[in-house]
């Protein structure tokens, strides 16, 4: 008797289980794993939608759709009218932003639908395209993995080497509204018909593209942010080495085993002051010039310090010149000089451009390699 009651109760629960009425079979869905937004040559909004095809009878593995609707919500209606299944964006993995749109600025509110609709995810990687989004969406090489998988893996693996940043939609939202930092996202482009990661795009608070960083500069940025992890390597050109016509014989490359980042924040003579001290333990990975490491180790450490310090200072100066703060020094200003910060928080970029930033670098070579 008890078993019959249990079976009856289970049957009732299954019948009344909420959400089952909204279930849709996978073959009746068009999953937008990659979404791209850009401006065309007439400055008209254009959106792209890339979905995998689960049909062995078609030659292509990806469906790419295009729309000129004025909002992302409206584009879904158009995509529904063109796709064989219901267009859904809840599984989106990558959002591409075209260069024209970034140069225009004032585009972030387009993505309100992602935050407003709870069915949407906020873990999508936001990626800047140095060019037109159509180059990425419509020219996919046949020997490449599905676009969503390729782009996600490209960003994830290079982020582990600190050669780019990995900014998802939720993090980008914070960067746009957090007054002590300016936004930064991955940067890719098409080169020789291949998708290539080039570094990082730095934006202002309106989403306008202000400047770009190569992979080496991105590593410097992540060290300053104190967000570096995994493998880190930097290169420096040591002056005085013999020159070569075919390669940079002055070059020296090292990996960073660990780095200690100490920050002090002050305010004097109407300006914020930041004192950054970096202590790095490094291992040599490549040295293209002849050098007696055992006799002149301290001299080489001093030369590395001087060259790397120059690279850090150049990066900071470029950021100040463009009135952006991707390092997040404004957050330190708020934490340690709140009364002064409160007066300038609405125009922190301009204030940061006038701040005094002092930086010192100390390197300690822990490993020189097995070759003398």
XYZ file of C-alpha atoms in Angstrom:
372
model
C 0.000 0.000 0.000
C 2.835 2.383 0.874
C 4.588 1.636 -2.394
C 1.406 2.451 -4.355
C 1.075 5.780 -2.560
C 4.695 6.638 -3.332
C 4.222 5.825 -7.009
C 1.047 7.907 -7.143
C 2.776 10.871 -5.458
C 5.736 10.662 -7.847
C 3.377 10.615 -10.834
C 1.540 13.719 -9.590
C 4.835 15.573 -9.067
C 6.046 14.697 -12.555
C 2.807 15.892 -14.131
C 2.875 19.208 -12.285
C 6.658 19.748 -12.496
C 7.109 23.460 -13.419
C 9.004 24.403 -16.573
C 8.320 21.246 -18.560
C 5.771 22.998 -20.716
C 8.508 25.345 -21.972
C 10.914 22.588 -22.978
C 12.157 22.828 -26.585
C 14.085 20.143 -28.446
C 17.657 21.032 -29.432
C 16.974 20.539 -33.136
C 14.316 23.268 -32.904
C 16.784 25.842 -31.546
C 19.316 28.121 -33.224
C 21.974 28.746 -30.571
C 23.772 32.057 -30.932
C 27.174 31.098 -29.548
C 28.865 34.143 -31.104
C 27.208 37.555 -31.375
C 28.858 40.460 -33.173
C 27.905 44.143 -33.236
C 29.401 46.779 -35.530
C 28.707 49.811 -37.722
C 28.713 49.487 -41.511
C 30.278 51.980 -43.942
C 27.152 54.161 -43.606
C 27.359 54.175 -39.789
C 24.274 51.949 -39.539
C 24.114 49.347 -36.773
C 24.654 45.784 -37.973
C 24.450 42.650 -35.810
C 25.729 39.150 -36.501
C 24.615 35.813 -35.117
C 26.698 32.617 -35.428
C 25.154 29.252 -34.592
C 26.397 25.656 -35.021
C 24.423 23.423 -37.390
C 23.418 20.005 -36.076
C 22.706 18.531 -39.486
C 24.966 16.002 -41.186
C 23.352 16.691 -44.566
C 24.760 20.247 -44.871
C 28.320 21.086 -45.903
C 28.800 23.974 -43.456
C 29.046 23.469 -39.709
C 28.087 27.060 -38.844
C 25.140 29.293 -39.714
C 25.848 33.043 -39.837
C 22.996 35.563 -39.905
C 23.055 39.357 -40.274
C 20.567 42.033 -39.221
C 20.269 45.826 -39.417
C 17.725 46.107 -36.583
C 18.301 48.964 -34.157
C 18.349 46.868 -30.955
C 19.608 43.405 -30.053
C 16.138 42.351 -28.931
C 14.761 43.323 -32.344
C 17.492 41.352 -34.101
C 16.186 38.156 -32.507
C 12.878 38.582 -34.341
C 14.744 38.917 -37.623
C 16.964 35.934 -36.872
C 13.844 33.905 -35.992
C 12.448 34.712 -39.434
C 15.609 33.441 -41.164
C 16.672 30.472 -39.011
C 15.109 27.011 -39.027
C 14.820 27.021 -35.234
C 14.103 29.525 -32.479
C 17.023 31.956 -32.106
C 18.230 32.021 -28.495
C 21.175 33.837 -26.919
C 21.281 32.224 -23.490
C 24.291 30.084 -24.469
C 26.372 32.875 -25.999
C 30.099 32.418 -25.393
C 31.625 35.370 -27.244
C 30.561 38.954 -28.007
C 32.510 40.753 -30.739
C 32.647 44.552 -30.904
C 33.779 46.124 -34.190
C 36.329 48.926 -34.463
C 33.902 51.410 -36.053
C 31.436 50.939 -33.203
C 34.163 51.382 -30.573
C 35.407 54.549 -32.267
C 31.843 55.887 -32.184
C 31.307 55.014 -28.508
C 28.021 55.046 -26.571
C 27.187 51.418 -27.420
C 27.171 49.610 -24.080
C 23.444 50.170 -23.446
C 22.749 47.907 -26.454
C 23.514 44.962 -24.169
C 20.846 45.855 -21.618
C 18.882 42.809 -22.802
C 21.588 40.508 -21.421
C 21.228 41.996 -17.946
C 17.440 42.416 -18.088
C 16.552 38.860 -19.188
C 17.475 36.277 -16.551
C 17.679 33.554 -19.207
C 20.810 35.167 -20.613
C 24.289 34.429 -19.341
C 26.791 37.099 -18.279
C 29.911 34.947 -18.749
C 30.398 35.794 -22.436
C 33.903 36.956 -23.325
C 33.823 40.514 -24.685
C 36.351 40.892 -27.525
C 37.325 43.918 -29.616
C 37.908 43.453 -33.339
C 40.605 45.570 -34.982
C 38.604 45.830 -38.195
C 35.120 44.783 -39.281
C 33.226 42.078 -37.393
C 32.120 40.701 -40.770
C 35.733 39.646 -41.434
C 35.505 37.327 -38.447
C 31.923 36.092 -38.907
C 31.797 35.548 -42.665
C 35.279 34.251 -43.484
C 35.738 31.231 -41.274
C 38.501 28.878 -42.585
C 37.380 25.301 -43.111
C 40.380 23.923 -41.174
C 39.467 25.914 -38.050
C 37.349 24.636 -35.129
C 33.857 26.121 -34.682
C 34.170 29.897 -34.265
C 32.855 29.992 -30.695
C 35.252 27.265 -29.566
C 38.217 28.799 -31.400
C 37.720 32.305 -30.001
C 37.038 31.114 -26.453
C 40.126 28.864 -26.457
C 42.267 31.587 -28.049
C 41.425 34.050 -25.270
C 41.593 31.535 -22.425
C 45.022 30.126 -23.352
C 46.643 33.492 -24.082
C 45.217 34.913 -20.861
C 47.060 32.163 -18.974
C 50.282 33.556 -20.445
C 49.239 37.110 -19.570
C 49.367 38.122 -23.247
C 45.773 39.364 -23.173
C 42.943 39.921 -20.712
C 39.774 37.876 -20.306
C 36.859 40.197 -19.642
C 33.366 38.731 -19.511
C 30.171 40.762 -19.817
C 29.632 40.986 -16.063
C 33.198 42.197 -15.483
C 32.886 44.681 -18.344
C 29.726 46.080 -16.754
C 31.686 46.667 -13.543
C 34.537 48.336 -15.435
C 32.102 50.690 -17.168
C 30.474 51.842 -13.917
C 33.378 51.551 -11.453
C 34.779 55.095 -11.252
C 38.291 54.036 -10.217
C 39.153 52.093 -13.376
C 38.596 52.259 -17.135
C 37.571 49.272 -19.322
C 39.931 46.843 -21.063
C 39.067 43.888 -23.328
C 40.847 41.405 -25.599
C 41.813 42.499 -29.104
C 41.854 40.347 -32.255
C 42.114 40.938 -35.993
C 42.171 39.020 -39.269
C 45.637 38.701 -40.791
C 46.398 36.547 -43.832
C 42.903 35.062 -43.551
C 43.590 33.859 -40.011
C 42.234 35.186 -36.724
C 45.107 36.586 -34.674
C 45.208 37.802 -31.096
C 47.077 41.117 -30.972
C 46.772 42.135 -27.315
C 44.358 44.402 -25.451
C 42.020 47.287 -26.308
C 41.741 50.130 -23.785
C 38.478 52.065 -23.744
C 37.105 55.130 -22.018
C 33.887 55.291 -19.990
C 31.796 55.756 -23.151
C 33.231 52.601 -24.697
C 35.375 54.527 -27.176
C 38.601 52.885 -28.291
C 41.417 55.047 -26.920
C 44.567 52.954 -27.418
C 45.754 49.389 -27.920
C 48.440 47.316 -26.227
C 50.547 44.596 -27.813
C 51.124 41.325 -25.980
C 54.270 42.511 -24.171
C 52.520 45.703 -22.984
C 49.561 43.613 -21.841
C 51.883 41.602 -19.598
C 53.162 44.879 -18.127
C 49.583 46.031 -17.519
C 48.632 42.843 -15.725
C 51.676 43.085 -13.473
C 50.702 46.650 -12.548
C 47.130 45.482 -11.924
C 48.523 42.746 -9.686
C 46.338 40.330 -11.652
C 49.034 38.322 -13.462
C 49.010 34.569 -13.039
C 50.375 31.484 -14.755
C 53.230 32.041 -17.202
C 54.707 35.528 -17.564
C 57.569 36.525 -19.818
C 59.090 39.836 -20.876
C 61.741 40.851 -23.365
C 64.341 43.598 -23.125
C 66.937 44.964 -25.491
C 70.280 45.210 -23.671
C 72.373 48.055 -25.105
C 75.985 47.485 -26.123
C 75.643 43.998 -27.588
C 76.905 43.212 -31.094
C 74.351 43.937 -33.832
C 73.073 41.526 -36.462
C 71.445 42.191 -39.828
C 68.911 39.368 -39.573
C 67.778 39.347 -35.940
C 67.870 41.400 -32.762
C 71.084 40.234 -31.178
C 70.596 42.576 -28.210
C 67.458 40.734 -27.151
C 67.050 39.016 -23.808
C 63.886 37.212 -22.705
C 63.061 36.048 -19.207
C 60.133 34.472 -17.404
C 58.877 35.874 -14.114
C 58.806 33.294 -11.355
C 57.155 35.660 -8.880
C 56.540 39.363 -8.482
C 55.770 41.416 -5.393
C 53.799 44.582 -6.028
C 53.797 47.196 -3.260
C 51.697 50.329 -3.644
C 51.620 53.533 -1.600
C 49.115 56.314 -2.233
C 49.409 59.930 -1.164
C 48.237 63.443 -1.958
C 50.474 66.506 -2.074
C 50.434 69.931 -3.741
C 47.033 69.308 -5.294
C 48.059 66.015 -6.938
C 47.664 62.336 -6.173
C 50.915 60.413 -5.717
C 51.432 56.724 -6.365
C 54.607 54.909 -5.349
C 54.850 51.498 -7.021
C 57.625 49.072 -6.077
C 58.050 45.878 -8.082
C 60.348 43.088 -6.901
C 60.685 40.358 -9.535
C 62.407 36.984 -9.407
C 63.191 35.890 -12.954
C 64.656 33.054 -15.011
C 66.522 33.653 -18.253
C 64.920 31.953 -21.247
C 66.826 33.472 -24.163
C 70.041 35.474 -24.485
C 71.259 36.186 -27.999
C 74.536 37.884 -27.092
C 77.748 36.700 -25.457
C 77.931 37.488 -21.770
C 79.828 36.201 -18.745
C 76.897 35.608 -16.432
C 78.889 34.444 -13.443
C 81.174 37.482 -13.329
C 78.690 40.153 -14.387
C 75.413 38.896 -13.004
C 74.658 42.013 -10.928
C 75.421 44.259 -13.893
C 72.977 42.338 -16.089
C 70.315 42.535 -13.367
C 70.805 46.299 -13.270
C 70.473 46.554 -17.062
C 67.285 44.482 -17.022
C 65.858 46.696 -14.284
C 66.568 49.846 -16.284
C 65.016 48.518 -19.500
C 61.905 47.067 -17.856
C 61.405 50.219 -15.803
C 61.397 52.228 -19.033
C 58.710 49.944 -20.465
C 56.503 50.346 -17.385
C 56.970 54.124 -17.347
C 56.151 54.444 -21.059
C 52.944 52.471 -20.552
C 51.876 54.629 -17.599
C 52.658 57.849 -19.493
C 50.581 56.727 -22.490
C 47.647 55.966 -20.207
C 47.955 59.354 -18.494
C 48.219 61.146 -21.840
C 44.964 59.503 -22.953
C 43.296 60.123 -19.564
C 42.482 56.459 -18.911
C 43.290 54.267 -15.917
C 43.146 50.555 -16.812
C 45.537 49.850 -13.917
C 42.869 50.809 -11.397
C 44.938 53.317 -9.435
C 41.713 55.225 -8.809
C 40.614 52.405 -6.528
C 43.720 52.935 -4.399
C 43.025 56.684 -4.349
C 39.509 56.013 -3.076
C 40.705 53.536 -0.441
C 43.515 55.659 1.030
C 42.641 59.256 0.121
C 38.857 59.172 0.151
C 38.189 62.850 0.953
C 40.311 63.991 -2.002
C 39.011 61.204 -4.226
C 35.401 62.146 -3.586
C 36.039 65.590 -5.065
C 37.417 64.217 -8.377
C 35.676 60.863 -8.815
C 33.460 62.112 -11.644
C 36.477 63.091 -13.746
C 39.125 60.675 -12.500
C 40.734 60.211 -15.933
C 41.638 63.883 -16.131
C 42.869 63.869 -12.530
C 44.970 60.741 -13.099
C 46.649 62.369 -16.106
C 48.142 64.941 -13.708
C 49.080 62.500 -10.936
C 52.699 61.788 -9.977
C 53.482 58.099 -10.460
C 56.850 56.896 -9.155
C 57.941 53.394 -10.070
C 60.944 51.282 -9.088
C 61.854 47.818 -10.347
C 64.205 45.300 -8.775
C 65.069 42.054 -10.529
C 66.795 39.007 -9.114
C 67.993 36.339 -11.569
C 67.261 32.995 -9.919
C 68.008 30.716 -12.874
C 70.309 31.199 -15.872
C 69.790 27.873 -17.647
C 71.949 24.767 -17.876
C 74.173 26.221 -20.641
C 77.168 28.302 -19.514
